[in-house]
Short mmCIF file of C-alpha atoms in Angstrom, two decimals:
data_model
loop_
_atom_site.label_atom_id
_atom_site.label_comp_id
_atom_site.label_asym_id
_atom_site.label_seq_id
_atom_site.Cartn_x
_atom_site.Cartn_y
_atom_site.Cartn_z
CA UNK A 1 -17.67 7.18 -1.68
CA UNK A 2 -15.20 9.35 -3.74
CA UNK A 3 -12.46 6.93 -5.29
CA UNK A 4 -9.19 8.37 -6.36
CA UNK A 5 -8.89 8.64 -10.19
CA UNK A 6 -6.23 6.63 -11.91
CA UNK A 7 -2.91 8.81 -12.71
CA UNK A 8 -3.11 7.35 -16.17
CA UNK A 9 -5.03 10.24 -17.30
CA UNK A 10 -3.47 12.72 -15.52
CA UNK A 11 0.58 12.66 -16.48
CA UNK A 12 2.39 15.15 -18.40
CA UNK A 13 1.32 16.60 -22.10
CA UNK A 14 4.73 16.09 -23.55
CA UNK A 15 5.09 12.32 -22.71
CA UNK A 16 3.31 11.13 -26.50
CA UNK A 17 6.13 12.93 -28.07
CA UNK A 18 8.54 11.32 -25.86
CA UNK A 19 7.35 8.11 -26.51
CA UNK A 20 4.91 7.13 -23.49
CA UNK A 21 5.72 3.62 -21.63
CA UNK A 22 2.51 1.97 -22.40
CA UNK A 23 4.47 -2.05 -21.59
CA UNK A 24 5.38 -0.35 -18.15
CA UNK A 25 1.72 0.78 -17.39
CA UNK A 26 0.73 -2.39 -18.28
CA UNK A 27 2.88 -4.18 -16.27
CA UNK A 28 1.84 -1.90 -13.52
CA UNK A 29 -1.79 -2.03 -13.66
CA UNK A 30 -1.10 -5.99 -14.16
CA UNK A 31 0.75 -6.00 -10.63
CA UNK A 32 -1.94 -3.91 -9.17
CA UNK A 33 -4.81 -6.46 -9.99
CA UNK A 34 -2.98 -9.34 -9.02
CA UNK A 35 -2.06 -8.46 -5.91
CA UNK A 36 -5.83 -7.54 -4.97
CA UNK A 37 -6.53 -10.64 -6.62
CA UNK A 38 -4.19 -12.23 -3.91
CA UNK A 39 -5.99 -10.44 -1.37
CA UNK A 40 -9.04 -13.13 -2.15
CA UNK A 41 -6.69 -15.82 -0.90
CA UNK A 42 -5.89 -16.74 -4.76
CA UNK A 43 -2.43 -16.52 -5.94
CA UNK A 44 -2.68 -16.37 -9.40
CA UNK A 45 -0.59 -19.07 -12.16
CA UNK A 46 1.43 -17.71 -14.75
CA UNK A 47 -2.25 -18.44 -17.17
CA UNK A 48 -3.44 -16.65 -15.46
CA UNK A 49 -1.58 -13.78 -15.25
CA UNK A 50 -0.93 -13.80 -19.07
CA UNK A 51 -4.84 -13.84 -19.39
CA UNK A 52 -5.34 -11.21 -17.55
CA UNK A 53 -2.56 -9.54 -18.77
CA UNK A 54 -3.87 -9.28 -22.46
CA UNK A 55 -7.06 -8.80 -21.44
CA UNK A 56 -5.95 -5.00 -20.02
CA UNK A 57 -3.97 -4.18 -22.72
CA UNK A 58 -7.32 -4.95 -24.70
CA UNK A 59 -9.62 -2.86 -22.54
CA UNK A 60 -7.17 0.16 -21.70
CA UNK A 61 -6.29 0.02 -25.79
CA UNK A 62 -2.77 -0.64 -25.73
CA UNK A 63 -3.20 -3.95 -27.99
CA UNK A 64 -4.51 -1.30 -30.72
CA UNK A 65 -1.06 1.21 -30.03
CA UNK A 66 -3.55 4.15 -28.67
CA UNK A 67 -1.17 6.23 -26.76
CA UNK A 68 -4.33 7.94 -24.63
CA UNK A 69 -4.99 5.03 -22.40
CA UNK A 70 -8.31 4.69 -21.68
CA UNK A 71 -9.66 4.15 -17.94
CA UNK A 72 -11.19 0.95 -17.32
CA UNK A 73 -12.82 -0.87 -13.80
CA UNK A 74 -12.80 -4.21 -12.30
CA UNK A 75 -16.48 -4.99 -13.37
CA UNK A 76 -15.33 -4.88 -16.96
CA UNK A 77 -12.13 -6.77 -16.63
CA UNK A 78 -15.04 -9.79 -15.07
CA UNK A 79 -17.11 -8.81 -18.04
CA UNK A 80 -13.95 -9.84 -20.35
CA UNK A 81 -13.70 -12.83 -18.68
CA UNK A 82 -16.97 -14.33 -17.92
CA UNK A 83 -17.54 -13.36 -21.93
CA UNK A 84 -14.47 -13.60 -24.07
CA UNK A 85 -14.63 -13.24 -27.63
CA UNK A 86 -13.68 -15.42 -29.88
CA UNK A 87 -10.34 -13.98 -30.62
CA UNK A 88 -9.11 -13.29 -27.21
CA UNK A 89 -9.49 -17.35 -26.86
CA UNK A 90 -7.66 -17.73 -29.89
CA UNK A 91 -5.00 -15.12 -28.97
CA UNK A 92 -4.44 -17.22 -25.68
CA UNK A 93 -4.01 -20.48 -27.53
CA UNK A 94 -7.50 -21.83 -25.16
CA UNK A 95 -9.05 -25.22 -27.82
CA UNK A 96 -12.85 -23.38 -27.25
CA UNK A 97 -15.00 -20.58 -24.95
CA UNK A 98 -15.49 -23.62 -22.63
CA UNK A 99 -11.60 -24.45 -21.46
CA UNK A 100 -11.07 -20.55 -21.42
CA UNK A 101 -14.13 -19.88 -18.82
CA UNK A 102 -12.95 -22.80 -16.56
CA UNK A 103 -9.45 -22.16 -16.40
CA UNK A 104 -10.50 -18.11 -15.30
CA UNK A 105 -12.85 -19.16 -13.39
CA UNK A 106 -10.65 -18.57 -10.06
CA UNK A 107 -9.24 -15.65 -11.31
CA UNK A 108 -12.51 -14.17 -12.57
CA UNK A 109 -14.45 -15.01 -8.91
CA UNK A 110 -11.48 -13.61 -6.79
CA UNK A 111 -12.16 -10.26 -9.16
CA UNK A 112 -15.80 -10.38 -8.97
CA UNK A 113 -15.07 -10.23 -5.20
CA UNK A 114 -13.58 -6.95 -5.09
CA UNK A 115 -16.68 -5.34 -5.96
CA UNK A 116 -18.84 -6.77 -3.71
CA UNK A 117 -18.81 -7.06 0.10
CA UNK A 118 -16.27 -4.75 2.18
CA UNK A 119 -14.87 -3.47 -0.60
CA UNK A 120 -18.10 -2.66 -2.60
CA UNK A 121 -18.17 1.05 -3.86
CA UNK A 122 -14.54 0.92 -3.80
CA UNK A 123 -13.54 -0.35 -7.69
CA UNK A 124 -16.65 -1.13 -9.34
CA UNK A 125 -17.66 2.64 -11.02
CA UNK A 126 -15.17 5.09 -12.56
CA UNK A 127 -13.07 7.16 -10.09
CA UNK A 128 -15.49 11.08 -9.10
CA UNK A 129 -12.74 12.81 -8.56
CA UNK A 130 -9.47 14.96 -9.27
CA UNK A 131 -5.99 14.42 -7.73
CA UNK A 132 -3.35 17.21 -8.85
CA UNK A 133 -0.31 15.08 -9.04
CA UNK A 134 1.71 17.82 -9.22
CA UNK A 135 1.36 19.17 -5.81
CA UNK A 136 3.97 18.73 -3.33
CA UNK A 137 2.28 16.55 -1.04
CA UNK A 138 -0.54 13.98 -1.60
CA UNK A 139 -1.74 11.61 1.42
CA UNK A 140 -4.71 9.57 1.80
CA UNK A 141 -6.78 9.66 4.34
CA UNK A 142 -8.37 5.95 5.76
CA UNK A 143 -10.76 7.02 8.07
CA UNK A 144 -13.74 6.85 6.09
CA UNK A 145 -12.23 3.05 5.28
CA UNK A 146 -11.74 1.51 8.94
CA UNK A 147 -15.57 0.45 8.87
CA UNK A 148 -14.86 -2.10 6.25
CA UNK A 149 -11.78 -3.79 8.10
CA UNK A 150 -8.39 -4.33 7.58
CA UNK A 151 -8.51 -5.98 3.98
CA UNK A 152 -10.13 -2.57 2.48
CA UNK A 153 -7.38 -0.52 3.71
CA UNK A 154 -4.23 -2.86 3.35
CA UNK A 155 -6.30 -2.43 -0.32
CA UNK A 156 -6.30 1.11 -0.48
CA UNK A 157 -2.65 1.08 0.38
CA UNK A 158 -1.65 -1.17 -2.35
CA UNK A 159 -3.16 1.12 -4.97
CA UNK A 160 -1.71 4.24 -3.30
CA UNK A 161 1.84 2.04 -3.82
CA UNK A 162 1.12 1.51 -7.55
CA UNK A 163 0.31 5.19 -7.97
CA UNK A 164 3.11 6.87 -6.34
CA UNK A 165 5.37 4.43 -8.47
CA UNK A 166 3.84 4.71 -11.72
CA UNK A 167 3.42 8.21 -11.64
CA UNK A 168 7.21 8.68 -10.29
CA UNK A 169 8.51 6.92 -13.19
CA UNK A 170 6.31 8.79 -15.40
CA UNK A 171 8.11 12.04 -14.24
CA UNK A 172 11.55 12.59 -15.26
CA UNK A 173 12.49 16.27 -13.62
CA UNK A 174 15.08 14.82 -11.61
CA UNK A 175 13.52 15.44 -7.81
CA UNK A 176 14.21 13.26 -4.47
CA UNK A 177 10.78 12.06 -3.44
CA UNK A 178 9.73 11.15 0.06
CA UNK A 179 7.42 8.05 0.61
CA UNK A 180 5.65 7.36 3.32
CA UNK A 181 4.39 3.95 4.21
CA UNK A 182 1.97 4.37 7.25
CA UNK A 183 0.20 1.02 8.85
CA UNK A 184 2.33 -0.65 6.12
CA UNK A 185 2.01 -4.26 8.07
CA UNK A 186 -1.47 -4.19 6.39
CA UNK A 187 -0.51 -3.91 3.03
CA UNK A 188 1.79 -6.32 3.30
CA UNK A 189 -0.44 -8.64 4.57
CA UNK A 190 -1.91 -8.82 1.23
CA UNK A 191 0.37 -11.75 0.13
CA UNK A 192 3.77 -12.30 -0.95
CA UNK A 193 2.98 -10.19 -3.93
CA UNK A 194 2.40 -7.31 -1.53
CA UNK A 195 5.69 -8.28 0.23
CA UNK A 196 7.42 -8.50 -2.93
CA UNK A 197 6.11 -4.91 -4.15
CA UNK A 198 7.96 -3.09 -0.63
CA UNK A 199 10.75 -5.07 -0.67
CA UNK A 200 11.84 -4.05 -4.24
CA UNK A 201 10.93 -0.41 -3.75
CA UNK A 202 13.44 -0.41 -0.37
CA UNK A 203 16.33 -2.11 -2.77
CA UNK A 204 15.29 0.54 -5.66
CA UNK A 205 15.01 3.13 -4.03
CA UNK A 206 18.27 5.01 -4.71
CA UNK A 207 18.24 4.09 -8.23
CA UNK A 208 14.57 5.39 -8.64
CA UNK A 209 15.41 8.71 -6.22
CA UNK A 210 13.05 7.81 -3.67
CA UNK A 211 13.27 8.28 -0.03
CA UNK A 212 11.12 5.10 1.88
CA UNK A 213 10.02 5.51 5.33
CA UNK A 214 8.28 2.21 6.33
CA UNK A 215 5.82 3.04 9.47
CA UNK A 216 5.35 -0.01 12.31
CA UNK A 217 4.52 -0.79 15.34
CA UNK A 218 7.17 -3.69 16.53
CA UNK A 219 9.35 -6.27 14.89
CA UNK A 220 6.68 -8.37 15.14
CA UNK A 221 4.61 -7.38 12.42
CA UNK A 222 6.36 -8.83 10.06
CA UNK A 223 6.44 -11.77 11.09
CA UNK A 224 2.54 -11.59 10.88
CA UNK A 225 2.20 -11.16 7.21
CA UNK A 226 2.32 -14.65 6.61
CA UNK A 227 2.77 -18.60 8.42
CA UNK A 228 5.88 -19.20 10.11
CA UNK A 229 8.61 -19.68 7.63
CA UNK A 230 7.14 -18.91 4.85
CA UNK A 231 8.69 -16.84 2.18
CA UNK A 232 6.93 -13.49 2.95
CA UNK A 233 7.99 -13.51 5.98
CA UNK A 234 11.47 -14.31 5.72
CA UNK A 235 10.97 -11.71 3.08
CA UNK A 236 10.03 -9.01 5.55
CA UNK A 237 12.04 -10.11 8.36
CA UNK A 238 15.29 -8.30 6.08
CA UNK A 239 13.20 -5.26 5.64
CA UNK A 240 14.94 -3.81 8.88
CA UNK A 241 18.45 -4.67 7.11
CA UNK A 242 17.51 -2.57 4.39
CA UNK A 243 16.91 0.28 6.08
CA UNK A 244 19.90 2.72 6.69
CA UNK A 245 18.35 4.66 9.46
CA UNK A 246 16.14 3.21 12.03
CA UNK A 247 13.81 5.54 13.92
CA UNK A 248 13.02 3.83 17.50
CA UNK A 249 10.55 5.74 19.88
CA UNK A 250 9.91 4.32 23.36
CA UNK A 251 8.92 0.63 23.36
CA UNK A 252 8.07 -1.60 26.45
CA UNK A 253 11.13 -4.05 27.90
CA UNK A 254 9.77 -6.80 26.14
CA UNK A 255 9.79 -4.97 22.57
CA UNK A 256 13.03 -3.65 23.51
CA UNK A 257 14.29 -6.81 23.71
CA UNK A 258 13.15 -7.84 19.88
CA UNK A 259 14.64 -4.55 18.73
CA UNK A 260 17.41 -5.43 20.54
CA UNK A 261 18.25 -8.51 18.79
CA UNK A 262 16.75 -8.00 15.60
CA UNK A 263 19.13 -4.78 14.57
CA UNK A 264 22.08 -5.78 17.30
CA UNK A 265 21.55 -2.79 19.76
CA UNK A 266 24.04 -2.17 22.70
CA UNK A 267 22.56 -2.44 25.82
CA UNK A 268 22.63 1.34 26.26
CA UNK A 269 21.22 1.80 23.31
CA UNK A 270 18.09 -0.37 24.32
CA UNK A 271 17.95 0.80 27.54
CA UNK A 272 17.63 4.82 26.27
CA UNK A 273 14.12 2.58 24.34
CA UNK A 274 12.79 1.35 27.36
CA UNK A 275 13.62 4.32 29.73
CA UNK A 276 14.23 7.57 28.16
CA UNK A 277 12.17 7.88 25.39
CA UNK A 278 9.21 6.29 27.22
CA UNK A 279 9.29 9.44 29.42
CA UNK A 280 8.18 11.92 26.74
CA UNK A 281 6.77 12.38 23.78
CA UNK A 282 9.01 12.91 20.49
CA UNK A 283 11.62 11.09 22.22
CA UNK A 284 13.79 8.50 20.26
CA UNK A 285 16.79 6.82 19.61
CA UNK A 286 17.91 7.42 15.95
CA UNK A 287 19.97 4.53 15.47
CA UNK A 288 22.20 5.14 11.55
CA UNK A 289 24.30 2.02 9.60
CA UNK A 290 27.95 1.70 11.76
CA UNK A 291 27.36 4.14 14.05
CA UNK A 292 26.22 4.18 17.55
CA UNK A 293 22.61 5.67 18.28
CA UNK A 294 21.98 9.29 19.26
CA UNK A 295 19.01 10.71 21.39
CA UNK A 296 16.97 12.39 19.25
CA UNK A 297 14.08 14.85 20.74
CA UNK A 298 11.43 15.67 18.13
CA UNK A 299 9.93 18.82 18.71
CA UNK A 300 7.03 20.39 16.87
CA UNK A 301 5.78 23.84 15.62
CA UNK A 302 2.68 24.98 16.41
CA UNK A 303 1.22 24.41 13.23
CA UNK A 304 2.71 20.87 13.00
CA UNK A 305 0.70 20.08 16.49
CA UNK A 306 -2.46 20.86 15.35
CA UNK A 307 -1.94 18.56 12.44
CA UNK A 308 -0.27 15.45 13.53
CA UNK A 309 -2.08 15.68 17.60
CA UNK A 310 -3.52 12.27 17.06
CA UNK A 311 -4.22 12.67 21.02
CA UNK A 312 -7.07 15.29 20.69
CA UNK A 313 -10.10 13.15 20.36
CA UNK A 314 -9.06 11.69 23.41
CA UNK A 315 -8.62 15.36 25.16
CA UNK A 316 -11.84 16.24 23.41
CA UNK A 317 -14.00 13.03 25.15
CA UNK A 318 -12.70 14.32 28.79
CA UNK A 319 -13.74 17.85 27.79
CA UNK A 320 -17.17 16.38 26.73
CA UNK A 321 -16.81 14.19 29.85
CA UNK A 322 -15.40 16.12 32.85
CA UNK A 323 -14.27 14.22 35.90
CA UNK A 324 -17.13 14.32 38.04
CA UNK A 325 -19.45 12.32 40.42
CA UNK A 326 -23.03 11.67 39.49
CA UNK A 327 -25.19 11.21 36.24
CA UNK A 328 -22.38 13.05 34.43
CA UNK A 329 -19.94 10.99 34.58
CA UNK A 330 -19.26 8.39 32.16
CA UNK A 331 -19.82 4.60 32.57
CA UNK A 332 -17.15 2.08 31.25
CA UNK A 333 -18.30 -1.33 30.32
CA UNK A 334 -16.05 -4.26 29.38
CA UNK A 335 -17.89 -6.18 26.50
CA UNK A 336 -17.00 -9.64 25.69
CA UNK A 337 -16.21 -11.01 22.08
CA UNK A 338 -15.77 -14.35 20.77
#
């Protein structure tokens, strides 16, 4: 399986005259790890994160002021820890090799864990491929990840995070950039770090010139992304505040009613949800800070249907499966699961 390379390697030639921001990386990469570490069900301590903290700057070569950072994989942060050397113990004030290996050893298993199982193949070799990060659209495509369940993707999505920030803030030409978040109740189901990471890029985002667009389903997702009254998800509950424009497409009565009280819509306004824009596609109610909503009718080129038609494999099934009687037509079976 291809795995994306790391924009480390790939930012501009005239950032080691500028002075390149090797503590931000760091701190980036240092996120990134921990909040796949989370993913394990292990919230790291503040050891821990220190530990693993140093231990990057070792491997990438930041600890010896290289400005070329060099690549590096999960297997060989676990190598670091399962076998420190003497003066990484002594650089993180541990008394001997024994105190160090069973302090990590959460830390180190919830690593080891990300290369094996689901998400094998995904971190544990050096990325096979090119992105041009200078294009003017990237997007990653999950498909080929939907196999391995929701944890590899809500994975996937928290590295595609880290990227488009790090290599934002590694670009200084002044442009508006436009993120979208797709299926983003996944990644935030990672863990409060996860949480943390989309609620800070909503309150940056005008500061950092980004455009967020946060893709979901109902309300109710997050209040899925963690127990009931627990921080992430009074957390992600004020996501909707943060948002200046709300885009609502045709939702069922019940939904309507969440929407309804969730952002304070008129009952109009939730009744153009639950009636008008459920009677066509590209139909929604475009609802902006202070102002009353406004019917908005989406329509699409030619070019843009053949792109975003997520209804084709459907069409394509009845095509392959023509309404018929006899041996041709198809058989549906409920099946059971526990």
């Amino acid at each position: 399986m291809a795995r994306p390379r790391d924009p480390l390697r790939q930012t501009r030639p005239d950032l080691p005259r500028r002075g390149r921001p090797e503590d931000h990386r760091d701190l980036v990469a240092h996120f990134r790890r921990h909040a796949l570490a989370e993913a394990q069900g292990y919230p790291p301590t503040v050891t821990d994160e220190l530990v693993i903290s140093t231990t990057l700057r070792r491997l990438v070569g930041a600890a010896d002021g290289y400005s070329d950072l060099r690549p590096i994989t999960i297997p060989q942060v676990v190598a670091q820890l399962a076998n420190p050397d003497p003066d990484l113990c002594r650089e993180l004030r541990f008394a001997d090799h024994r105190q160090f290996l069973d302090h990590t050893r959460p830390i180190t298993d919830a690593l080891s864990n990300l290369v094996v199982g689901p998400l094998s193949g995904l971190f544990d070799e050096p990325t096979n491929f090119d992105l041009d990060w200078d294009a003017p659209v990237q997007s990653m495509d999950l498909s080929l990840l939907r196999s391995r369940g929701d944890q590899a993707i809500a994975v996937a999505l928290t590295c595609l995070g880290s990227w488009s920030s790090m290599i934002t803030d590694l670009q200084d030409d002044g442009d508006v950039r436009i993120v979208v978040r797709d299926e983003v109740w996944r990644q935030m189901r990672l863990g409060l770090r996860a949480v943390h990471a989309v609620d800070s890029d909503l309150r940056l985002s005008r500061a950092e010139r980004k455009i967020q667009l946060l893709v979901m389903h109902k309300p109710s997702d997050l209040l899925s992304v963690g127990a009931a009254g627990s921080q992430e998800v009074s957390i992600a509950k004020d996501l909707l505040a943060l948002c200046s424009t709300r885009i609502l497409l045709g939702q069922s009565t019940r939904v309507g009613d969440e929407l309804g009280d969730e952002l304070g819509l008129s009952e109009r306004e939730q009744a153009v949800i639950t009636g008008w824009a459920m009677e066509g596609q590209g139909r929604a109610l475009w609802k902006l800070e202070n102002r009353p909503g406004m019917k908005i009718q989406t329509v699409l080129s030619a070019t843009e249907k053949a792109i975003f038609d997520t209804n084709a494999g459907l069409r394509g099934a009845r095509r392959k499966f023509p309404q018929s009687h006899g041996a041709d037509k198809p058989n549906l079976r409920v099946v059971a699961t526990s």
